[in-house]
Short mmCIF file of C-alpha atoms in Angstrom, two decimals:
data_model
loop_
_atom_site.label_atom_id
_atom_site.label_comp_id
_atom_site.label_asym_id
_atom_site.label_seq_id
_atom_site.Cartn_x
_atom_site.Cartn_y
_atom_site.Cartn_z
CA MET A 221 0.00 0.00 0.00
CA THR A 222 1.27 3.38 -0.93
CA SER A 223 0.55 5.61 2.11
CA ARG A 224 2.88 5.64 5.09
CA ILE A 225 2.52 6.96 8.63
CA PRO A 226 4.61 6.47 11.78
CA ILE A 227 3.85 3.45 13.97
CA SER A 228 1.94 4.75 16.94
CA SER A 229 2.37 1.90 19.38
CA ARG A 230 5.77 0.31 19.98
CA ARG A 231 4.21 -2.28 22.27
CA HIS A 232 1.80 -3.47 19.57
CA ILE A 233 4.43 -3.62 16.86
CA ALA A 234 7.13 -5.27 18.94
CA SER A 235 4.90 -8.23 19.74
CA ALA A 236 3.53 -8.32 16.20
CA ALA A 237 6.98 -8.39 14.63
CA LEU A 238 7.67 -11.70 16.40
CA LEU A 239 4.41 -13.09 15.08
CA ILE A 240 5.00 -12.06 11.49
CA ALA A 241 8.49 -13.56 11.46
CA ALA A 242 6.90 -16.91 12.26
CA VAL A 243 4.07 -16.36 9.84
CA LEU A 244 6.29 -15.41 6.91
CA SER A 245 8.56 -18.38 7.46
CA ALA A 246 5.54 -20.67 7.61
CA THR A 247 4.09 -19.29 4.42
CA ALA A 248 7.33 -19.90 2.59
CA CYS A 249 6.17 -23.49 3.03
CA THR A 250 -25.83 -20.96 -11.31
CA GLY A 251 -28.65 -19.05 -11.52
CA GLY A 252 -32.09 -20.66 -12.34
CA HIS A 253 -34.46 -19.76 -15.16
CA ALA A 254 -37.44 -17.57 -14.40
CA SER A 255 -40.80 -19.34 -14.44
CA PRO A 256 -42.88 -18.43 -17.48
CA GLY A 257 -45.97 -16.42 -16.67
CA ALA A 258 -49.49 -17.76 -17.20
CA THR A 259 -51.73 -16.06 -19.76
CA VAL A 260 -55.39 -15.48 -18.88
CA GLY A 261 -57.75 -15.81 -21.87
CA SER A 262 -60.67 -13.45 -22.49
CA GLY A 263 -63.13 -16.16 -23.56
CA PRO A 264 -63.85 -19.89 -23.23
CA PRO A 265 -61.30 -22.25 -24.79
CA SER A 266 -62.04 -23.65 -28.24
CA SER A 267 -61.94 -27.40 -28.55
CA ALA A 268 -60.66 -27.08 -32.13
CA ALA A 269 -57.86 -24.66 -31.36
CA SER A 270 -54.60 -25.79 -29.83
CA ALA A 271 -52.95 -23.63 -27.20
CA ALA A 272 -49.96 -21.64 -28.38
CA PRO A 273 -46.73 -22.54 -26.56
CA THR A 274 -45.61 -20.07 -23.92
CA PRO A 275 -42.06 -18.89 -24.61
CA THR A 276 -39.51 -19.44 -21.87
CA PRO A 277 -37.75 -16.23 -20.86
CA THR A 278 -34.03 -16.28 -21.51
CA PRO A 279 -32.10 -15.00 -18.52
CA SER A 280 -29.78 -12.15 -19.35
CA PRO A 281 -26.13 -13.18 -19.12
CA THR A 282 -24.14 -11.94 -16.18
CA ALA A 283 -21.83 -9.15 -17.23
CA SER A 284 -18.25 -10.34 -17.15
CA TYR A 285 -15.54 -8.75 -15.06
CA LYS A 286 -12.87 -6.78 -16.90
CA PRO A 287 -9.82 -5.41 -15.08
CA ALA A 288 -8.63 -1.88 -15.70
CA ASP A 289 -5.99 -1.16 -18.32
CA ALA A 290 -4.86 1.77 -20.45
CA SER A 291 -8.17 1.70 -22.33
CA GLY A 292 -10.34 2.36 -19.29
CA ARG A 293 -11.51 1.54 -15.80
CA ALA A 294 -12.32 -1.90 -14.43
CA GLN A 295 -15.83 -3.06 -15.27
CA ASN A 296 -18.34 -5.18 -13.37
CA VAL A 297 -16.14 -5.50 -10.29
CA PRO A 298 -17.81 -7.89 -7.80
CA VAL A 299 -18.89 -6.18 -4.60
CA PRO A 300 -17.47 -7.95 -1.51
CA VAL A 301 -20.02 -9.58 0.78
CA LEU A 302 -19.37 -9.91 4.50
CA PRO A 303 -19.34 -13.64 5.29
CA GLU A 304 -21.30 -14.98 8.24
CA ALA A 305 -18.10 -16.23 9.81
CA ALA A 306 -16.80 -12.64 10.01
CA LYS A 307 -19.66 -11.63 12.31
CA ALA A 308 -18.50 -13.72 15.26
CA GLU A 309 -16.30 -12.42 18.08
CA THR A 310 -13.90 -15.33 17.78
CA LYS A 311 -10.37 -15.80 16.44
CA GLU A 312 -11.80 -17.39 13.30
CA GLY A 313 -14.32 -14.57 12.96
CA LEU A 314 -11.61 -11.94 13.29
CA GLU A 315 -9.44 -13.58 10.63
CA ALA A 316 -12.45 -13.87 8.29
CA PHE A 317 -13.17 -10.19 8.86
CA ALA A 318 -9.56 -9.26 8.07
CA ARG A 319 -9.81 -11.10 4.73
CA TYR A 320 -13.06 -9.27 4.00
CA TRP A 321 -11.47 -5.90 4.82
CA PHE A 322 -8.71 -6.47 2.29
CA LYS A 323 -11.32 -7.48 -0.31
CA GLN A 324 -13.00 -4.13 0.33
CA LEU A 325 -9.63 -2.44 -0.10
CA ASN A 326 -9.17 -4.24 -3.43
CA PHE A 327 -12.63 -3.08 -4.51
CA ALA A 328 -11.67 0.50 -3.63
CA TYR A 329 -8.48 0.26 -5.69
CA GLU A 330 -10.40 -1.03 -8.71
CA THR A 331 -13.34 1.38 -8.56
CA GLY A 332 -12.34 4.41 -6.51
CA LYS A 333 -15.38 3.74 -4.31
CA THR A 334 -14.37 3.69 -0.66
CA SER A 335 -17.73 3.64 1.16
CA GLY A 336 -17.61 -0.12 1.76
CA LEU A 337 -14.11 0.18 3.19
CA THR A 338 -14.84 3.14 5.42
CA SER A 339 -18.02 1.53 6.75
CA VAL A 340 -15.90 -1.09 8.54
CA THR A 341 -13.03 1.23 9.45
CA SER A 342 -12.77 3.62 12.37
CA ASP A 343 -11.96 7.27 11.77
CA ALA A 344 -9.13 6.71 14.23
CA CYS A 345 -7.20 4.72 11.61
CA GLU A 346 -5.12 7.50 10.07
CA PHE A 347 -3.29 5.16 7.70
CA CYS A 348 -6.62 3.84 6.40
CA SER A 349 -7.92 7.36 5.94
CA ASN A 350 -4.83 8.32 3.93
CA ILE A 351 -5.34 5.34 1.62
CA SER A 352 -9.00 6.21 1.02
CA LYS A 353 -8.27 9.86 0.29
CA SER A 354 -5.43 8.94 -2.08
CA LEU A 355 -7.64 6.51 -4.00
CA GLU A 356 -10.46 9.02 -4.31
CA LYS A 357 -7.96 11.61 -5.57
CA ASN A 358 -6.63 9.26 -8.25
CA TYR A 359 -10.16 8.70 -9.56
CA GLU A 360 -10.98 12.39 -9.84
CA ASP A 361 -11.46 14.02 -13.28
CA ASP A 362 -12.22 10.63 -14.85
CA GLY A 363 -8.85 9.18 -13.91
CA TRP A 364 -8.35 5.60 -12.81
CA ILE A 365 -5.92 2.99 -11.51
CA ALA A 366 -4.82 -0.27 -13.11
CA GLY A 367 -3.18 -3.00 -11.08
CA GLY A 368 -2.61 -2.66 -7.36
CA ARG A 369 -4.13 -6.06 -6.72
CA ILE A 370 -3.71 -7.04 -3.07
CA GLU A 371 -3.20 -10.58 -1.80
CA ALA A 372 -3.02 -11.48 1.88
CA PRO A 373 -1.48 -14.97 1.89
CA SER A 374 -0.97 -14.97 5.64
CA ILE A 375 -3.39 -13.70 8.30
CA ASN A 376 -2.79 -14.54 11.95
CA ALA A 377 -4.95 -13.07 14.71
CA ASN A 378 -3.80 -12.74 18.31
CA PHE A 379 -7.14 -13.21 20.05
CA ASP A 380 -6.15 -11.49 23.25
CA ALA A 381 -7.44 -7.93 23.52
CA GLY A 382 -5.08 -5.38 25.01
CA THR A 383 -6.01 -2.90 27.71
CA ASP A 384 -7.27 -0.57 24.96
CA GLY A 385 -9.72 -3.25 23.76
CA ASN A 386 -7.94 -3.80 20.45
CA TYR A 387 -7.08 -7.16 18.97
CA GLN A 388 -4.00 -7.55 16.76
CA VAL A 389 -3.94 -9.27 13.38
CA VAL A 390 -0.60 -9.79 11.65
CA VAL A 391 -1.04 -9.73 7.88
CA GLN A 392 1.38 -10.32 5.03
CA VAL A 393 0.30 -7.98 2.23
CA GLN A 394 1.47 -8.43 -1.36
CA GLN A 395 0.47 -5.77 -3.90
CA SER A 396 1.08 -5.72 -7.65
CA MET A 397 2.36 -2.68 -9.53
CA ILE A 398 -0.02 0.29 -9.72
CA THR A 399 -0.37 2.33 -12.91
CA TYR A 400 -2.21 5.67 -12.93
CA PHE A 401 -4.18 6.79 -15.98
CA LYS A 402 -6.07 9.88 -17.07
CA PRO A 403 -8.62 10.17 -19.90
CA GLY A 404 -7.03 9.16 -23.19
CA GLY A 405 -4.92 6.45 -21.57
CA SER A 406 -1.82 8.49 -20.73
CA GLN A 407 -0.18 8.10 -17.32
CA PHE A 408 -0.33 11.09 -14.99
CA ARG A 409 2.30 9.87 -12.51
CA PRO A 410 5.02 7.19 -12.36
CA PRO A 411 3.83 3.67 -11.52
CA THR A 412 4.14 2.39 -7.96
CA PRO A 413 6.27 -0.78 -7.91
CA PRO A 414 4.99 -4.03 -6.42
CA SER A 415 5.45 -4.57 -2.69
CA ASP A 416 5.48 -7.32 -0.09
CA THR A 417 5.12 -6.08 3.49
CA GLY A 418 4.13 -7.17 6.95
CA ASN A 419 1.35 -5.21 8.63
CA VAL A 420 -0.30 -5.08 12.03
CA MET A 421 -4.05 -4.53 11.86
CA LEU A 422 -5.72 -3.35 15.06
CA THR A 423 -9.40 -4.21 15.43
CA ALA A 424 -12.21 -3.87 17.95
CA PHE A 425 -15.57 -5.62 18.26
CA ARG A 426 -18.17 -2.91 18.81
CA ASP A 427 -21.96 -3.03 18.66
CA GLY A 428 -21.86 -6.60 17.41
CA ALA A 429 -19.43 -6.01 14.54
CA TRP A 430 -15.70 -5.86 13.84
CA GLN A 431 -14.03 -2.58 12.94
CA VAL A 432 -10.47 -1.73 11.95
CA THR A 433 -9.02 0.85 14.33
CA GLY A 434 -5.44 0.94 13.07
CA LEU A 435 -3.11 -0.38 10.38
CA HIS A 436 0.67 -0.20 10.74
CA PRO A 437 3.22 -1.47 8.20
CA ILE A 438 6.23 -3.25 9.70
CA ARG A 439 9.35 -1.85 8.07
#
């Protein structure tokens, strides 16, 4: 991810750095057809006439996903759906939520729409806010981003809330190169190279739902 801010909690990061070292070494290892409608006749049926067959509606094909490139923005990007597992205040629920959060971040990179991301992110997460603002800026004046795909091959939650009520999740984040385009397909800034970083995500379970309260890259 391209924004950077200072790490605010040495205690959080020190413990998380030990976790990610272990994590990174370990990771080195049909839709149905619609029912045809019935037709109501205006008079009694004729014994001599045969009923005309009722045509079966043909379902419209699902629009296919197309990633962004120099010719234009991404199209038909699937909207992430919060899984049931991510609603539980458990270690498994927290890790499922972390995966969902990064899917929302991917959606924001591909579309410039950050409402889904911010809805599960606290205003206290300055790093998250910087990412959202940067993405929105890059999509202004009909601009767009290509690439920047994020993978999180390793997610490990420490299900032991600190005195501040936050849980830690250590995440390995891999991001592909980001290219920035403006109308016409020309680039308006140099590409951002691919990255592979460790991050500490801070989360809290409030009002029956998880929320990201902080995100700190480990450098």
